[in-house]
Amino acid sequence: MAVAAALALGANARAGERIDAAVAALQANPVYVDRDAELAIGSAEQDRIRTAIEGSGAGPVYIAILPAAAEREAGGDPDGVLQALHDGLHRPGTYAVVVGRHFRAGSEEVLPPGVAGQLATDALNAHRGQGVTPTLIDFVHRVAAARQNGGAPGGTGKEPGTGGGILIGLLVLGGLTFAAFRVIRGRRHRQAELAEVKAAAHDDLIALADDVQKLEQPVESNAQAKREYEQALEDYDKASGAFDRARQTKQLEAVAGSLEEGRYHMAAAQALLAGKQPPERRPPCFFDPRHGPSARDVEWAPPGGVARKVPACEADAEAVERGDQPASREVVARGQRVPYWNAPPYFGPWAGGYFAPFGGTGFLSGLFVGELLGGAYGGWGYGSWGGTGVPGGFGDWSGGGSSDFGGGMSFGGGDFGGGGGGGDF
C-alpha cells in the first residue's frame, strides 16, 4: 500500500533542519512558530494559543507553524511533517501543524483515531477567512470538549437535567439518521472508488491481452516459447476472473498479481523466440508495471521527494540516468490524472499486487510512507494501509478525513486558502 505517506523516519532519525528545530522547541513550549513560515504569527498571538492550551483542559497539545519548505524534509507532504513532529517529540498528545497554508492535526492516546483530524476540519470551517490564530484556538477548545465528551467531537460532557428524556430521544433519533446518512454516503464513496480502480485494472487487462495476442502465431515455431505463451494466457484468464468477481478495491490485488505473472511469462516467450534465455524474475518496472519485469534498480527521486532505488526497465533506467523523469503509469482519481504512485490510498491493493510476489513493501516501504510525495492527493499512506488487507496496509488520505497509524496516531485537516484539504479560509 502507499505499496503508502512523508518518509517513515524512525523516532530518533533526523528529519531536517526546520523540523528538528520545531521538535527541540516543543520539548519545553507547546507552541512553536518558524519566523519564515508563510502564516507566521506574533508573540502575542502565540501567547493566546498557549493560554488556551493551558486553561482549556485539552491535555498535552503541541502546535507548530512552519514554512512550506519543511515539507521537503518529510518527503514533500504536510502529513509527513506532522508525523515527523510526533516521531521526534515521541510523546502522547494532540499535535497540530500549519505547514505553508496546510493545516494538519492528529492525536495519540488522547483522542480516538480520526477525531483530531475532524476537529481540525471543523475549526477551519468555523473560522473561514479569520486567520490562523482563531482557528488554532478553536481547535484547542474542540479538543478539550472532545476529551470531556469521552473522546467524541463536540458535547459538554454534562448530564441532561429536566426534560432530559425528550432531549435524549431527539439526540438518539438524530444520531440514527446521521448514522444512516453516513452509511449511504460511505457506500457511494466506496462504489466510486471501486469504479476508478477497476478502470485502471481494466486498462491493464486490455494491454496484456493485446500484447499476448501478438505472440499467438510466432510461438507456434518454438515449443518452449509456446509453453510460456500458454502460461501467460492462463494468467490473463485468472486476472480476468478476479476482475469480474471484485466487489471491493482490496480484491483487485489478485488482478494485478496475475497480470504481473502473465507479463513475466510473455517476456520469457519473447526472449526464447529471440534465441535468448528468459529474463530473471524481478519486480515489474516501477514507472509502469506494464513494461514487464525490471532489468535493474536505479536511484530515482520523485519531484520534491527523497531518492530511493526502484526497479526499472532498461529504457526507464537509462532515462533516469540521463536526468529525465520517465513517463509513469497514470490513473484517473477523482477526476484528475495522476501517476499511480501518487494516487489516493484506495488504489493501493491494485498497485501493491504487482509487487506482492517480491515482498510488496520491500523497496516501496522506503518510498510511499504517510502520504509522502505531494501532488494532487499527497501520495500513498505507505506503512499503514489500514483496512486494505495488504500487508503493511494503506491509511486514508487526509484533507478532511484522517489516516490511522500504528499506536493510535491519526491526522487530517485542510488548507488555509487556495482550495483543497478539509476546508478553506
Coordinates of C-alpha atoms in Angstrom, one line a residue:
M1 CA 0.0 0.0 0.0
A2 CA 1.0 3.9 -0.1
V3 CA 2.8 0.0 -1.9
A4 CA 2.0 4.3 1.4
A5 CA 3.0 8.5 3.5
A6 CA 6.3 11.6 4.4
L7 CA 9.1 9.1 4.6
A8 CA 8.7 6.9 7.6
L9 CA 11.6 8.1 9.7
G10 CA 12.3 6.4 13.0
A11 CA 11.6 8.3 16.2
N12 CA 15.3 9.0 16.6
A13 CA 16.1 9.8 13.0
R14 CA 17.0 13.3 11.9
A15 CA 14.1 14.7 9.9
G16 CA 15.5 18.0 8.7
E17 CA 16.7 21.4 10.0
R18 CA 13.3 23.1 10.3
I19 CA 11.5 20.0 11.7
D20 CA 14.3 19.3 14.2
A21 CA 14.2 22.9 15.4
A22 CA 10.4 22.6 15.9
V23 CA 10.9 19.3 17.8
A24 CA 13.6 20.9 20.1
A25 CA 11.4 23.9 20.8
L26 CA 8.3 21.8 21.6
Q27 CA 10.2 19.9 24.3
A28 CA 9.7 22.9 26.5
N29 CA 7.0 25.1 24.8
P30 CA 3.7 23.8 23.4
V31 CA 3.7 26.4 20.6
Y32 CA 6.5 27.0 18.1
V33 CA 6.5 29.4 15.2
D34 CA 9.2 29.4 12.5
R35 CA 9.7 33.1 11.6
D36 CA 9.9 32.1 7.9
A37 CA 6.5 30.5 7.9
E38 CA 4.1 31.9 5.4
L39 CA 1.4 32.1 8.1
A40 CA 3.7 33.1 11.0
I41 CA 2.0 34.8 13.9
G42 CA 3.4 37.2 16.5
S43 CA 4.3 36.6 20.1
A44 CA 1.0 38.0 21.5
E45 CA -1.0 35.6 19.3
Q46 CA 1.3 32.7 20.4
D47 CA 0.5 33.6 24.0
R48 CA -3.2 33.5 23.3
I49 CA -2.9 30.0 21.9
R50 CA -0.6 28.9 24.8
T51 CA -3.2 30.2 27.3
A52 CA -5.9 28.3 25.5
I53 CA -3.9 25.1 25.8
E54 CA -3.1 25.6 29.4
G55 CA -6.6 26.6 30.5
S56 CA -8.9 24.5 28.4
G57 CA -8.2 21.0 29.7
A58 CA -7.3 19.8 26.3
G59 CA -4.4 17.8 27.7
P60 CA -1.0 17.7 26.0
V61 CA -1.2 19.8 22.8
Y62 CA 1.7 20.6 20.6
I63 CA 1.4 23.2 17.8
A64 CA 3.9 24.2 15.2
I65 CA 3.7 26.8 12.4
L66 CA 6.3 26.1 9.7
P67 CA 7.1 27.2 6.2
A68 CA 6.2 25.1 3.2
A69 CA 9.9 24.3 2.8
A70 CA 9.5 22.0 5.8
E71 CA 7.5 19.6 3.6
R72 CA 10.6 18.8 1.7
E73 CA 12.2 17.5 4.9
A74 CA 9.4 15.0 5.2
G75 CA 9.1 13.7 1.7
G76 CA 7.1 16.6 0.2
D77 CA 3.8 16.3 2.2
P78 CA 2.3 18.2 5.2
D79 CA 1.1 14.9 6.7
G80 CA 4.7 13.8 6.8
V81 CA 5.7 16.9 8.8
L82 CA 3.0 16.1 11.4
Q83 CA 4.2 12.5 11.6
A84 CA 7.9 13.7 11.9
L85 CA 7.0 16.0 14.7
H86 CA 5.2 13.3 16.6
D87 CA 8.0 10.8 16.0
G88 CA 10.7 13.4 17.0
L89 CA 8.9 14.5 20.2
H90 CA 7.8 11.0 20.9
R91 CA 5.1 12.0 23.4
P92 CA 1.4 11.1 23.7
G93 CA -0.7 14.1 22.9
T94 CA -2.6 16.0 20.3
Y95 CA -0.5 17.5 17.5
A96 CA -1.3 20.3 15.1
V97 CA 0.9 21.8 12.4
V98 CA 0.4 24.6 9.9
V99 CA 2.9 23.9 7.0
G100 CA 2.8 26.7 4.4
R101 CA -1.0 27.0 4.0
H102 CA -1.8 23.4 5.0
F103 CA -3.3 22.6 8.4
R104 CA -3.0 19.1 9.8
A105 CA -3.8 17.6 13.2
G106 CA -3.6 14.3 14.9
S107 CA -3.7 12.7 18.3
E108 CA -2.2 9.7 20.2
E109 CA -3.6 8.3 23.4
V110 CA -5.8 11.5 23.9
L111 CA -8.5 11.2 21.2
P112 CA -9.7 8.2 19.2
P113 CA -8.3 7.7 15.7
G114 CA -9.8 10.2 13.2
V115 CA -11.2 12.6 15.8
A116 CA -8.4 15.2 15.8
G117 CA -8.5 15.4 12.0
Q118 CA -12.2 16.0 12.1
L119 CA -11.8 18.7 14.7
A120 CA -9.2 20.4 12.6
T121 CA -11.5 20.4 9.6
D122 CA -14.4 21.8 11.8
A123 CA -12.2 24.6 13.2
L124 CA -11.2 25.6 9.7
N125 CA -14.8 25.7 8.5
A126 CA -15.9 27.7 11.6
H127 CA -13.2 30.4 11.1
R128 CA -13.0 30.7 7.3
G129 CA -11.2 33.9 6.5
Q130 CA -10.4 34.8 10.1
G131 CA -6.8 33.5 10.1
V132 CA -4.6 31.1 11.9
T133 CA -4.9 32.2 15.5
P134 CA -8.7 31.9 15.8
T135 CA -8.6 28.6 14.1
L136 CA -6.0 27.1 16.3
I137 CA -7.6 28.4 19.5
D138 CA -10.9 27.0 18.4
F139 CA -9.2 23.7 17.6
V140 CA -7.7 23.6 21.1
H141 CA -11.2 24.2 22.7
R142 CA -12.7 21.5 20.4
V143 CA -10.0 19.0 21.6
A144 CA -10.9 19.9 25.2
A145 CA -14.6 19.4 24.6
A146 CA -14.0 16.1 22.9
R147 CA -12.0 14.9 25.9
Q148 CA -14.8 15.9 28.2
N149 CA -17.2 14.1 25.9
G150 CA -15.4 10.8 26.2
G151 CA -13.4 11.3 23.0
A152 CA -16.3 12.2 20.7
P153 CA -16.3 15.6 18.8
G154 CA -18.5 18.3 20.4
G155 CA -20.6 18.0 23.5
T156 CA -20.1 19.3 27.0
G157 CA -19.9 16.1 29.0
K158 CA -22.8 17.3 31.2
E159 CA -25.8 15.1 32.1
P160 CA -29.2 16.3 30.9
G161 CA -31.5 17.8 33.5
T162 CA -35.3 18.3 33.5
G163 CA -36.7 17.3 30.1
G164 CA -33.5 15.2 29.6
G165 CA -35.6 12.2 28.4
I166 CA -37.0 14.2 25.5
L167 CA -33.6 15.6 24.6
I168 CA -32.0 12.1 24.7
G169 CA -34.8 10.8 22.4
L170 CA -34.2 13.6 19.9
L171 CA -30.5 13.0 20.1
V172 CA -30.9 9.3 19.5
L173 CA -33.2 9.9 16.6
G174 CA -30.8 12.5 15.1
G175 CA -27.9 10.1 15.7
L176 CA -29.6 7.2 13.9
T177 CA -30.5 9.5 11.0
F178 CA -26.9 10.7 10.8
A179 CA -25.6 7.2 11.0
A180 CA -27.8 6.1 8.2
F181 CA -26.7 9.0 6.1
R182 CA -23.1 8.2 6.7
V183 CA -23.6 4.5 5.8
I184 CA -25.2 5.5 2.5
R185 CA -22.6 8.1 1.7
G186 CA -19.8 5.7 2.6
R187 CA -21.3 3.1 0.3
R188 CA -21.4 5.5 -2.5
H189 CA -17.8 6.6 -1.9
R190 CA -16.6 3.0 -1.9
Q191 CA -18.5 2.3 -5.1
A192 CA -17.0 5.4 -6.8
E193 CA -13.5 4.3 -5.6
L194 CA -14.0 0.8 -6.8
A195 CA -15.1 2.1 -10.2
E196 CA -11.9 4.2 -10.5
V197 CA -9.6 1.3 -9.6
K198 CA -11.4 -1.2 -11.8
A199 CA -11.0 1.2 -14.7
A200 CA -7.2 1.2 -14.2
A201 CA -7.2 -2.6 -13.8
H202 CA -9.3 -3.0 -16.9
D203 CA -6.8 -0.9 -18.9
D204 CA -4.1 -3.3 -17.7
L205 CA -6.1 -6.3 -18.7
I206 CA -6.6 -5.0 -22.3
A207 CA -2.9 -4.1 -22.6
L208 CA -1.9 -7.6 -21.6
A209 CA -4.4 -9.2 -23.9
D210 CA -3.2 -7.1 -26.9
D211 CA 0.4 -7.9 -26.2
V212 CA -0.1 -11.6 -25.7
Q213 CA -2.2 -11.9 -28.9
K214 CA 0.7 -10.6 -30.9
L215 CA 2.6 -13.8 -29.9
E216 CA 0.0 -16.2 -31.0
Q217 CA 1.5 -17.0 -34.4
P218 CA 5.2 -16.6 -33.6
V219 CA 5.2 -19.1 -30.7
E220 CA 4.0 -22.0 -33.0
S221 CA 7.6 -22.5 -34.1
N222 CA 9.1 -22.7 -30.6
A223 CA 7.8 -25.3 -28.1
Q224 CA 9.3 -23.6 -25.1
A225 CA 8.0 -20.2 -26.1
K226 CA 4.6 -21.7 -26.7
R227 CA 4.5 -23.0 -23.1
E228 CA 5.4 -19.6 -21.8
Y229 CA 2.7 -18.1 -24.0
E230 CA 0.1 -20.5 -22.8
Q231 CA 1.0 -19.8 -19.2
A232 CA 0.6 -16.0 -19.9
L233 CA -2.9 -16.8 -21.3
E234 CA -3.7 -18.7 -18.2
D235 CA -2.6 -15.8 -16.0
Y236 CA -4.7 -13.5 -18.1
D237 CA -7.7 -15.7 -17.5
K238 CA -7.0 -15.7 -13.8
A239 CA -6.8 -11.9 -13.8
S240 CA -10.0 -11.5 -15.8
G241 CA -11.9 -13.8 -13.5
A242 CA -10.6 -12.0 -10.4
F243 CA -11.6 -8.7 -12.0
D244 CA -15.2 -9.9 -12.7
R245 CA -15.5 -11.1 -9.1
A246 CA -14.1 -7.9 -7.4
R247 CA -16.6 -6.1 -5.3
Q248 CA -14.0 -4.3 -3.1
T249 CA -10.8 -2.4 -4.0
K250 CA -8.7 -4.8 -2.0
Q251 CA -9.9 -7.7 -4.2
L252 CA -8.1 -6.1 -7.2
E253 CA -4.8 -7.1 -5.7
A254 CA -5.3 -10.5 -7.2
V255 CA -5.9 -9.0 -10.6
A256 CA -2.5 -7.2 -10.6
G257 CA -0.7 -10.2 -9.2
S258 CA -1.9 -12.4 -12.1
L259 CA -1.1 -9.7 -14.6
E260 CA 2.4 -9.3 -13.3
E261 CA 2.9 -13.1 -13.7
G262 CA 1.4 -13.0 -17.2
R263 CA 3.8 -10.2 -18.1
Y264 CA 6.8 -12.2 -17.0
H265 CA 5.7 -15.3 -19.0
M266 CA 5.1 -13.1 -22.0
A267 CA 8.6 -11.6 -21.6
A268 CA 10.1 -15.1 -21.3
A269 CA 8.3 -16.2 -24.5
Q270 CA 9.7 -13.2 -26.4
A271 CA 13.2 -13.9 -25.1
L272 CA 13.0 -17.5 -26.3
L273 CA 11.8 -16.5 -29.7
A274 CA 14.8 -14.2 -29.9
G275 CA 17.1 -17.1 -29.0
K276 CA 17.9 -15.7 -25.5
Q277 CA 17.4 -17.0 -22.0
P278 CA 14.2 -16.0 -20.2
P279 CA 14.8 -12.9 -18.0
E280 CA 15.3 -13.0 -14.3
R281 CA 12.1 -13.0 -12.3
R282 CA 12.3 -9.5 -10.9
P283 CA 9.7 -6.9 -9.8
P284 CA 8.0 -5.2 -12.6
C285 CA 9.1 -1.7 -13.8
F286 CA 8.2 0.7 -11.1
F287 CA 7.3 3.5 -13.5
D288 CA 4.8 1.4 -15.4
P289 CA 4.3 -2.3 -14.5
R290 CA 3.0 -2.9 -18.0
H291 CA 6.6 -2.6 -19.1
G292 CA 7.1 -6.1 -17.7
P293 CA 10.0 -7.3 -15.5
S294 CA 12.5 -4.7 -14.5
A295 CA 16.1 -5.0 -15.8
R296 CA 17.8 -3.4 -12.8
D297 CA 17.4 -1.0 -9.9
V298 CA 18.1 2.7 -10.4
E299 CA 18.3 5.7 -8.0
W300 CA 15.3 7.9 -8.5
A301 CA 13.7 10.8 -6.6
P302 CA 10.1 12.0 -7.2
P303 CA 9.6 15.7 -7.6
G304 CA 10.3 17.2 -4.2
G305 CA 11.0 13.8 -2.7
V306 CA 13.9 11.8 -1.5
A307 CA 15.9 9.4 -3.8
R308 CA 15.3 5.7 -3.4
K309 CA 16.3 2.7 -5.5
V310 CA 13.4 1.5 -7.7
P311 CA 13.2 -1.4 -10.2
A312 CA 13.1 -0.1 -13.8
C313 CA 13.0 -1.5 -17.3
E314 CA 16.2 -0.7 -19.2
A315 CA 14.6 2.2 -21.1
D316 CA 13.4 3.9 -18.0
A317 CA 16.6 3.2 -16.1
E318 CA 18.6 4.9 -18.9
A319 CA 16.1 7.8 -18.9
V320 CA 16.7 8.3 -15.1
E321 CA 20.4 8.2 -15.6
R322 CA 20.2 10.9 -18.2
G323 CA 18.4 13.1 -15.7
D324 CA 14.9 12.7 -17.3
Q325 CA 11.7 11.8 -15.5
P326 CA 10.3 8.6 -17.1
A327 CA 6.6 8.8 -18.0
S328 CA 4.8 7.0 -15.2
R329 CA 1.6 4.9 -15.4
E330 CA -1.2 7.3 -14.8
V331 CA -4.7 6.7 -13.4
V332 CA -7.8 8.8 -13.1
A333 CA -8.5 9.6 -9.5
R334 CA -11.4 11.9 -8.5
G335 CA -11.4 13.5 -11.9
Q336 CA -7.7 14.1 -12.1
R337 CA -4.9 12.1 -13.9
V338 CA -2.1 11.4 -11.5
P339 CA 0.9 9.0 -11.5
Y340 CA -0.3 5.7 -10.0
W341 CA 2.3 6.0 -7.2
N342 CA 0.7 9.4 -6.2
A343 CA -2.9 8.2 -6.3
P344 CA -5.2 8.0 -3.3
P345 CA -4.7 5.0 -1.0
Y346 CA -7.7 3.1 -2.3
F347 CA -5.5 2.3 -5.3
G348 CA -3.1 0.6 -3.0
P349 CA -4.2 -3.1 -3.3
W350 CA -4.2 -3.0 -7.1
A351 CA -0.8 -1.3 -7.3
G352 CA 0.6 -3.4 -4.5
G353 CA -0.5 -6.6 -6.2
Y354 CA 2.2 -6.1 -8.9
F355 CA 4.9 -6.2 -6.2
A356 CA 3.4 -8.7 -3.8
P357 CA 5.4 -11.7 -5.1
F358 CA 8.6 -9.8 -4.3
G359 CA 7.7 -8.8 -0.7
G360 CA 5.4 -6.0 -1.7
T361 CA 6.7 -3.5 0.8
G362 CA 10.4 -4.1 0.2
F363 CA 11.7 -1.1 -1.8
L364 CA 8.3 0.6 -1.7
S365 CA 8.3 0.9 2.1
G366 CA 11.1 3.4 1.7
L367 CA 9.2 5.4 -0.8
F368 CA 5.5 5.5 0.0
V369 CA 5.1 6.4 3.6
G370 CA 2.4 8.6 5.2
E371 CA 1.2 10.4 2.1
L372 CA 4.7 11.3 1.0
L373 CA 5.0 12.6 -2.5
G374 CA 2.8 15.7 -2.7
G375 CA 0.8 16.4 -5.8
A376 CA -2.9 16.1 -6.3
Y377 CA -3.5 13.8 -3.3
G378 CA -0.2 13.8 -1.5
G379 CA 0.7 10.3 -2.3
W380 CA 0.0 7.0 -0.6
G381 CA 0.0 6.3 3.1
Y382 CA 2.5 3.5 2.9
G383 CA 3.3 1.7 6.2
S384 CA -0.3 2.0 7.4
W385 CA -2.5 0.5 4.7
G386 CA -5.4 0.3 7.1
G387 CA -8.2 -1.9 6.0
T388 CA -6.9 -3.0 2.6
G389 CA -6.0 -6.5 3.5
V390 CA -2.5 -5.9 2.2
P391 CA 0.5 -6.5 4.5
G392 CA 1.6 -3.1 5.7
G393 CA -1.7 -1.5 4.6
F394 CA -2.7 1.9 3.4
G395 CA -4.1 4.7 5.6
D396 CA -6.8 7.1 4.5
W397 CA -5.7 10.2 2.5
S398 CA -6.1 13.3 4.6
G399 CA -7.7 16.6 3.8
G400 CA -11.0 16.5 5.7
G401 CA -10.6 12.9 6.8
S402 CA -8.0 11.1 8.8
S403 CA -5.2 8.5 8.4
D404 CA -4.7 5.8 11.1
F405 CA -1.2 4.9 12.0
G406 CA 0.3 2.5 14.4
G407 CA 0.0 3.5 18.0
G408 CA -3.3 5.3 17.5
M409 CA -1.8 8.2 15.6
S410 CA -4.2 9.8 13.2
F411 CA -4.4 13.0 11.3
G412 CA -6.4 15.2 9.0
G413 CA -7.3 18.8 8.4
G414 CA -7.3 21.2 5.4
D415 CA -5.7 24.2 3.8
F416 CA -5.7 28.0 4.6
G417 CA -7.0 29.4 1.4
G418 CA -6.3 28.3 -2.2
G419 CA -8.6 25.3 -2.2
G420 CA -8.2 21.7 -1.2
G421 CA -8.0 19.9 2.1
G422 CA -10.8 19.7 4.6
G423 CA -11.7 23.4 4.4
D424 CA -10.5 26.7 3.1
F425 CA -10.3 30.2 4.5

